[in-house]
Every structure is written in C-alpha cells, then in structure tokens.
CSV table of C-alpha atoms in Angstrom, one decimal:
chain,number,residue,atom,x,y,z
V,1,UNK,CA,0.1,0.1,0.2
V,2,UNK,CA,2.0,2.9,-1.3
V,3,UNK,CA,1.2,6.3,0.6
V,4,UNK,CA,-0.2,7.2,-2.4
V,5,UNK,CA,-3.1,5.7,-1.7
V,6,UNK,CA,-3.7,6.6,1.6
V,7,UNK,CA,-4.0,9.9,1.0
V,8,UNK,CA,-6.9,8.5,-2.0
V,9,UNK,CA,-8.4,6.6,0.3
V,10,UNK,CA,-8.6,9.3,3.4
V,11,UNK,CA,-9.6,12.1,0.7
V,12,UNK,CA,-12.2,9.8,-0.7
V,13,UNK,CA,-13.9,9.0,3.0
V,14,UNK,CA,-14.2,12.4,3.7
V,15,UNK,CA,-15.2,13.6,0.1
V,16,UNK,CA,-18.3,11.2,0.5
V,17,UNK,CA,-18.4,12.7,4.0
V,18,UNK,CA,-19.4,15.8,2.4
V,19,UNK,CA,-21.5,14.4,0.5
V,20,UNK,CA,-23.8,13.7,3.1
V,21,UNK,CA,-23.4,16.7,5.0
V,22,UNK,CA,-24.9,18.5,1.7
V,23,UNK,CA,-28.2,16.1,1.5
V,24,UNK,CA,-28.7,16.2,5.3
V,25,UNK,CA,-28.6,19.6,5.0
V,26,UNK,CA,-30.7,19.8,2.3
V,27,UNK,CA,-33.5,17.7,3.9
V,28,UNK,CA,-33.2,19.5,7.2
V,29,UNK,CA,-32.7,22.9,5.9
V,30,UNK,CA,-30.6,25.7,7.2
V,31,UNK,CA,-33.5,27.5,9.2
V,32,UNK,CA,-33.5,25.4,12.4
V,33,UNK,CA,-33.7,28.6,14.6
V,34,UNK,CA,-34.6,32.1,14.6
V,35,UNK,CA,-30.9,33.2,15.0
V,36,UNK,CA,-29.2,33.0,11.8
V,37,UNK,CA,-26.1,32.2,13.6
V,38,UNK,CA,-26.5,29.5,15.4
V,39,UNK,CA,-28.7,28.0,12.8
V,40,UNK,CA,-25.3,27.9,11.0
V,41,UNK,CA,-23.3,26.7,13.8
V,42,UNK,CA,-26.4,23.7,13.2
V,43,UNK,CA,-26.2,23.4,10.0
V,44,UNK,CA,-21.7,23.5,10.7
V,45,UNK,CA,-22.0,20.7,13.0
V,46,UNK,CA,-23.3,18.4,10.3
V,47,UNK,CA,-21.3,19.4,7.6
V,48,UNK,CA,-18.1,18.5,10.0
V,49,UNK,CA,-18.8,15.8,11.9
V,50,UNK,CA,-19.5,13.9,8.8
V,51,UNK,CA,-16.6,14.5,6.5
V,52,UNK,CA,-14.5,14.2,10.2
V,53,UNK,CA,-16.3,10.9,10.4
V,54,UNK,CA,-15.6,9.8,6.9
V,55,UNK,CA,-12.4,10.7,7.5
V,56,UNK,CA,-12.0,8.7,11.0
V,57,UNK,CA,-13.4,6.1,9.3
V,58,UNK,CA,-11.3,6.1,6.2
V,59,UNK,CA,-7.8,5.7,8.6
V,60,UNK,CA,-9.6,2.5,10.8
V,61,UNK,CA,-10.5,0.9,7.1
V,62,UNK,CA,-7.2,1.4,5.9
V,63,UNK,CA,-6.3,-0.7,9.3
V,64,UNK,CA,-8.9,-3.7,8.2
V,65,UNK,CA,-10.5,-3.2,11.3
V,66,UNK,CA,-14.0,-2.1,12.2
V,67,UNK,CA,-13.4,-1.5,15.7
V,68,UNK,CA,-10.8,0.7,14.6
V,69,UNK,CA,-12.8,2.6,12.4
V,70,UNK,CA,-15.6,3.3,14.6
V,71,UNK,CA,-13.1,4.6,17.9
V,72,UNK,CA,-11.7,6.9,15.1
V,73,UNK,CA,-14.4,7.5,13.6
V,74,UNK,CA,-16.0,8.8,16.8
V,75,UNK,CA,-13.4,11.3,17.4
V,76,UNK,CA,-13.1,12.7,14.1
V,77,UNK,CA,-16.8,12.5,14.0
V,78,UNK,CA,-17.1,14.7,17.4
V,79,UNK,CA,-14.4,17.3,16.5
V,80,UNK,CA,-15.4,18.0,13.0
V,81,UNK,CA,-18.8,19.2,14.2
V,82,UNK,CA,-17.4,21.1,16.7
V,83,UNK,CA,-14.9,22.7,13.9
V,84,UNK,CA,-18.3,22.7,11.8
V,85,UNK,CA,-19.6,24.4,14.3
V,86,UNK,CA,-17.6,27.3,14.7
V,87,UNK,CA,-16.5,27.0,10.7
V,88,UNK,CA,-19.4,27.9,9.6
V,89,UNK,CA,-20.9,30.9,11.5
V,90,UNK,CA,-17.6,32.5,11.1
V,91,UNK,CA,-16.9,32.3,7.8
V,92,UNK,CA,-20.4,33.9,7.5
V,93,UNK,CA,-19.5,36.7,9.9
V,94,UNK,CA,-15.9,37.6,8.0
V,95,UNK,CA,-17.6,37.5,4.9
V,96,UNK,CA,-20.3,39.6,6.1
V,97,UNK,CA,-18.3,42.0,7.3
V,98,UNK,CA,-15.8,42.5,4.8
V,99,UNK,CA,-18.7,42.8,3.0
V,100,UNK,CA,-19.2,40.2,0.9
V,101,UNK,CA,-16.0,39.1,-0.1
V,102,UNK,CA,-16.4,35.4,-1.3
V,103,UNK,CA,-12.1,35.4,-0.2
V,104,UNK,CA,-13.1,34.9,3.5
V,105,UNK,CA,-15.4,32.3,3.9
V,106,UNK,CA,-12.2,29.6,3.5
V,107,UNK,CA,-10.5,31.0,7.0
V,108,UNK,CA,-13.9,29.7,8.8
V,109,UNK,CA,-13.1,26.7,6.8
V,110,UNK,CA,-9.5,26.6,7.5
V,111,UNK,CA,-10.3,26.2,11.7
V,112,UNK,CA,-12.8,23.3,10.6
V,113,UNK,CA,-9.6,22.1,8.7
V,114,UNK,CA,-7.3,22.6,11.8
V,115,UNK,CA,-9.9,20.3,14.3
V,116,UNK,CA,-10.5,17.7,11.9
V,117,UNK,CA,-6.2,17.6,12.2
V,118,UNK,CA,-5.8,17.3,15.3
V,119,UNK,CA,-8.5,14.2,16.2
V,120,UNK,CA,-6.6,12.5,13.1
V,121,UNK,CA,-3.7,13.0,15.3
V,122,UNK,CA,-5.3,12.2,18.3
V,123,UNK,CA,-6.4,8.4,17.0
V,124,UNK,CA,-2.8,8.0,15.0
V,125,UNK,CA,0.7,9.0,15.8
V,126,UNK,CA,1.5,12.3,14.5
V,127,UNK,CA,1.7,15.0,16.6
V,128,UNK,CA,-0.3,17.2,17.2
V,129,UNK,CA,0.6,20.6,15.8
V,130,UNK,CA,1.4,18.5,12.3
V,131,UNK,CA,-1.7,16.8,12.1
V,132,UNK,CA,-3.4,20.0,13.3
V,133,UNK,CA,-1.0,21.9,10.2
V,134,UNK,CA,-2.3,19.4,7.6
V,135,UNK,CA,-5.9,19.7,8.8
V,136,UNK,CA,-6.0,23.7,8.9
V,137,UNK,CA,-4.0,24.0,5.1
V,138,UNK,CA,-7.0,20.8,3.8
V,139,UNK,CA,-9.4,23.2,4.6
V,140,UNK,CA,-8.2,26.8,3.5
V,141,UNK,CA,-7.4,25.0,0.3
V,142,UNK,CA,-11.2,22.7,0.4
V,143,UNK,CA,-13.1,26.3,1.7
V,144,UNK,CA,-11.6,27.9,-1.6
V,145,UNK,CA,-12.4,25.0,-3.9
V,146,UNK,CA,-15.7,25.4,-2.1
V,147,UNK,CA,-16.5,28.7,-2.8
V,148,UNK,CA,-15.3,28.5,-6.8
V,149,UNK,CA,-17.6,26.2,-7.5
V,150,UNK,CA,-20.4,28.2,-6.2
V,151,UNK,CA,-18.8,30.8,-8.7
V,152,UNK,CA,-18.4,28.4,-11.9
V,153,UNK,CA,-21.6,26.2,-11.1
V,154,UNK,CA,-25.1,28.1,-12.3
V,155,UNK,CA,-26.6,25.8,-10.1
V,156,UNK,CA,-26.5,26.8,-6.6
V,157,UNK,CA,-27.5,23.7,-5.0
V,158,UNK,CA,-24.8,21.6,-7.4
V,159,UNK,CA,-21.9,24.1,-6.4
V,160,UNK,CA,-22.8,23.4,-3.2
V,161,UNK,CA,-22.3,19.7,-3.4
V,162,UNK,CA,-18.7,19.9,-6.1
V,163,UNK,CA,-17.7,22.7,-3.0
V,164,UNK,CA,-18.5,20.0,0.2
V,165,UNK,CA,-17.5,17.0,-2.1
V,166,UNK,CA,-14.4,19.0,-2.6
V,167,UNK,CA,-13.9,20.3,0.7
V,168,UNK,CA,-14.5,16.9,2.6
V,169,UNK,CA,-11.7,15.6,0.0
V,170,UNK,CA,-9.3,18.4,0.3
V,171,UNK,CA,-9.2,18.1,4.2
V,172,UNK,CA,-8.9,14.0,4.4
V,173,UNK,CA,-5.2,14.7,1.0
V,174,UNK,CA,-4.1,17.5,3.6
V,175,UNK,CA,-4.1,16.7,7.0
V,176,UNK,CA,-2.7,12.7,5.9
V,177,UNK,CA,0.4,14.0,3.4
V,178,UNK,CA,1.3,16.7,5.2
V,179,UNK,CA,1.6,14.4,9.1
V,180,UNK,CA,3.7,11.8,7.2
V,181,UNK,CA,5.9,14.3,4.8
V,182,UNK,CA,6.9,15.7,8.5
V,183,UNK,CA,6.9,12.0,10.1
V,184,UNK,CA,10.5,11.1,11.8
V,185,UNK,CA,9.9,7.8,13.4
V,186,UNK,CA,7.1,5.6,11.5
V,187,UNK,CA,6.7,1.3,11.4
V,188,UNK,CA,6.2,0.0,7.8
V,189,UNK,CA,4.0,-2.9,7.7
V,190,UNK,CA,5.6,-5.5,4.8
V,191,UNK,CA,4.4,-9.0,5.7
V,192,UNK,CA,1.0,-9.7,6.6
V,193,UNK,CA,-2.9,-8.8,5.8
V,194,UNK,CA,-2.3,-5.0,5.6
V,195,UNK,CA,1.0,-4.6,4.1
V,196,UNK,CA,2.2,-1.2,2.8
V,197,UNK,CA,0.2,0.1,6.1
V,198,UNK,CA,2.7,2.9,8.0
V,199,UNK,CA,2.1,4.1,11.4
V,200,UNK,CA,3.5,6.8,12.7
V,201,UNK,CA,5.1,7.5,15.9
V,202,UNK,CA,6.4,10.7,16.7
V,203,UNK,CA,4.0,11.7,19.5
V,204,UNK,CA,5.6,8.1,21.1
V,205,UNK,CA,9.1,9.2,21.2
V,206,UNK,CA,9.6,11.7,23.8
V,207,UNK,CA,10.8,10.3,27.5
V,208,UNK,CA,8.2,11.9,29.4
V,209,UNK,CA,4.8,11.2,26.6
V,210,UNK,CA,2.9,8.1,25.9
V,211,UNK,CA,4.2,4.8,24.6
V,212,UNK,CA,2.7,2.8,21.7
V,213,UNK,CA,1.8,-0.9,22.6
V,214,UNK,CA,1.6,-3.1,19.0
V,215,UNK,CA,-1.4,-5.8,19.7
V,216,UNK,CA,-4.5,-7.1,17.9
V,217,UNK,CA,-6.4,-5.1,19.5
V,218,UNK,CA,-8.0,-1.9,18.2
V,219,UNK,CA,-9.4,-0.5,21.5
V,220,UNK,CA,-6.0,-1.7,23.7
V,221,UNK,CA,-3.4,-0.9,20.7
V,222,UNK,CA,-3.0,2.1,19.6
V,223,UNK,CA,-0.9,0.4,16.8
V,224,UNK,CA,-3.2,-2.6,16.0
V,225,UNK,CA,-2.4,-4.9,13.7
V,226,UNK,CA,-5.0,-7.7,12.2
V,227,UNK,CA,-3.3,-11.1,12.5
V,228,UNK,CA,-4.0,-13.8,14.9
V,229,UNK,CA,-0.8,-14.4,15.8
V,230,UNK,CA,-0.3,-11.6,17.4
V,231,UNK,CA,-1.9,-11.3,21.2
V,232,UNK,CA,-4.2,-8.5,21.9
V,233,UNK,CA,-1.5,-6.4,23.7
V,234,UNK,CA,1.9,-7.8,22.7
V,235,UNK,CA,4.8,-5.5,22.3
V,236,UNK,CA,5.1,-1.6,23.8
V,237,UNK,CA,7.0,0.9,21.9
V,238,UNK,CA,9.3,2.8,24.2
V,239,UNK,CA,9.9,6.7,23.2
V,240,UNK,CA,13.6,8.1,24.8
V,241,UNK,CA,13.8,11.8,23.0
V,242,UNK,CA,16.2,10.3,20.3
V,243,UNK,CA,15.4,6.9,20.6
V,244,UNK,CA,12.8,3.7,20.7
V,245,UNK,CA,12.7,0.7,22.8
V,246,UNK,CA,10.8,-2.8,22.4
V,247,UNK,CA,9.3,-4.5,25.1
V,248,UNK,CA,7.9,-7.6,24.3
V,249,UNK,CA,4.7,-8.2,26.8
V,250,UNK,CA,3.5,-11.5,25.1
V,251,UNK,CA,2.7,-15.5,25.1
V,252,UNK,CA,4.5,-15.9,21.5
V,253,UNK,CA,7.2,-13.6,21.0
V,254,UNK,CA,8.8,-10.5,19.5
V,255,UNK,CA,11.8,-10.7,16.9
V,256,UNK,CA,13.9,-8.0,16.3
V,257,UNK,CA,16.5,-9.1,13.0
V,258,UNK,CA,15.2,-12.6,13.4
V,259,UNK,CA,16.2,-13.1,17.4
V,260,UNK,CA,13.9,-13.6,20.8
V,261,UNK,CA,13.8,-10.7,22.8
V,262,UNK,CA,12.7,-9.4,25.5
V,263,UNK,CA,13.6,-5.3,25.4
V,264,UNK,CA,15.5,-3.7,22.4
V,265,UNK,CA,16.5,-0.3,21.5
V,266,UNK,CA,15.7,0.7,17.7
V,267,UNK,CA,18.1,1.3,14.9
V,268,UNK,CA,16.2,2.3,11.6
V,269,UNK,CA,15.4,-0.2,8.7
V,270,UNK,CA,16.0,-2.7,11.9
V,271,UNK,CA,12.9,-6.0,10.7
V,272,UNK,CA,10.7,-6.8,13.3
V,273,UNK,CA,8.2,-9.8,13.4
V,274,UNK,CA,5.4,-10.5,15.6
V,275,UNK,CA,2.6,-13.1,14.6
V,276,UNK,CA,2.9,-13.7,11.0
V,277,UNK,CA,3.4,-9.9,10.6
V,278,UNK,CA,6.9,-8.2,9.6
V,279,UNK,CA,7.4,-4.5,10.1
V,280,UNK,CA,10.4,-2.3,9.4
V,281,UNK,CA,11.6,0.3,11.8
V,282,UNK,CA,12.2,4.0,9.9
V,283,UNK,CA,13.9,6.5,11.7
V,284,UNK,CA,14.7,10.6,10.1
V,285,UNK,CA,17.2,12.4,11.4
C-alpha cells in the first residue's frame, strides 16, 4: 500500500462525508432557529461532523479493522462537528464583515480543518501540531474550492454539493499528506494482512510522553494489526527522546532481526516480526 493510496482513501472518505453533509443539510433545511448564527452553527456541525466521520472511518478501513474505524470515526466526528460549528458561523460573519468578499469564507473552514487534523493526530501517531497544520491547509484549500464551485456553477445546489465534496476531499488528503511528510519515525508493514500500511510514531518518541502498544485489539493497542498470531497487547514501544526501545509483553514472542527479544533498542531499518506480520522501523535524522 503506497502512501498515495492512503491519501486517496482519506480524500475519498472525506468527500463522501461532504456529500452526506450536503444531503442532510438539504433535507433538514438551514433555518433551525430564529438566530442566523445558531442555525449556521448547527448546519456546520452536521457537515463538519460527517466529513470528520468519513476521514476517521477511512483511517480504520486502511487498518482493515471495523473496531478502529468506529473508534477513530467517533473522535473525528466529534471534533469535526465542533470545527464545523465554529467554521460556518465564522465564515459567514467574516463574509458579511468585509462586505461580501468571498475570499473571507475559506478562513472559517481552515478552523474546521485544524480541529479535524487534531483529531487524526489523537487517533494516530502524528504530533498534534503536524495533524493540525495538515487539516488547516486542507480546510483552507477546500474552502477556496468550495467558493470557486459556487461561483462557477449556475445551479446553487450543485455548486454547494461540489464544493462540500471538494472540502472533504481536500481536508482528508492534506491532513494525511502533511503528517507523513513531516514524520520522523514510523513502522512500515512489509508482510501480513495490511502489507504497505505505515504507522507514524512521532508523538510516542518523547521520554515523558505516552508509550505505544502494538497488538491485535484496536481497543487495547495504539498500533492495531489484524493477525491471529498477535496477542491483543503484544509489545510496547517506549520513547527516549532520540530513540525507541521495543519491549515484548506477549506469550508468543517478539523478534528483532530474527532474534527473540525481551527489550531492545531500535535502529533505523531494523526488521521486527510478531505473529505472521513483519515490519520495518524507519527514522529520519
């Protein structure tokens, strides 16, 4: 699985979320209350939540785990809804404040993307600021595309639909792309059910930060790998600021460069095997 496939997948699932957000907002209408801004906040929450949900589910599908999809989708839905509830009223407020200049609206959607990016960092291994930056860029670019679609298409409903699809696609792509471009450490799966999948490890590298559990359970492990030979919690990656140690906590064993280990310091390009899955540890200096 190439990285471009990951970007494409999250872009498509984000776009589906945008399409569903358009459909739902059309079905419910936009005048939820007498307050214009409150109605915009509710509409934005629906749209943002569904785009976030799509991106989170996409992350889980890449790992071939419905458990991971539900877990990540739930978190990205909540933060996406919060982002949308802020973004749409802010976009309209800026739009009115500058006299109806369309360039102002994308700034609001950048805030939405920022929170979706934070959510993907929480559910993945990227540092919070990297996911946030990717989401910020994706939301801004998507907001620009949304305004362009509205301007180019005579049918307002069709313009809105195309724009929200592009907003979801852009947010999904840039959130994943920038996180990977800026990543320092990651695991690449080279054999097994999810061959080609990569797990970013950056946020686990700090000595006083969280450790990362590798296992088969998406509810018990930060790095969940579907493999019957892997325990629900199989091994732990502990950060030491400049390097990781890998600690075996399984019954079946963890192997580094073909040798069974209890605890070992990881080096760039070393091969790890647990169950029937082999992976390579990568680091950039």
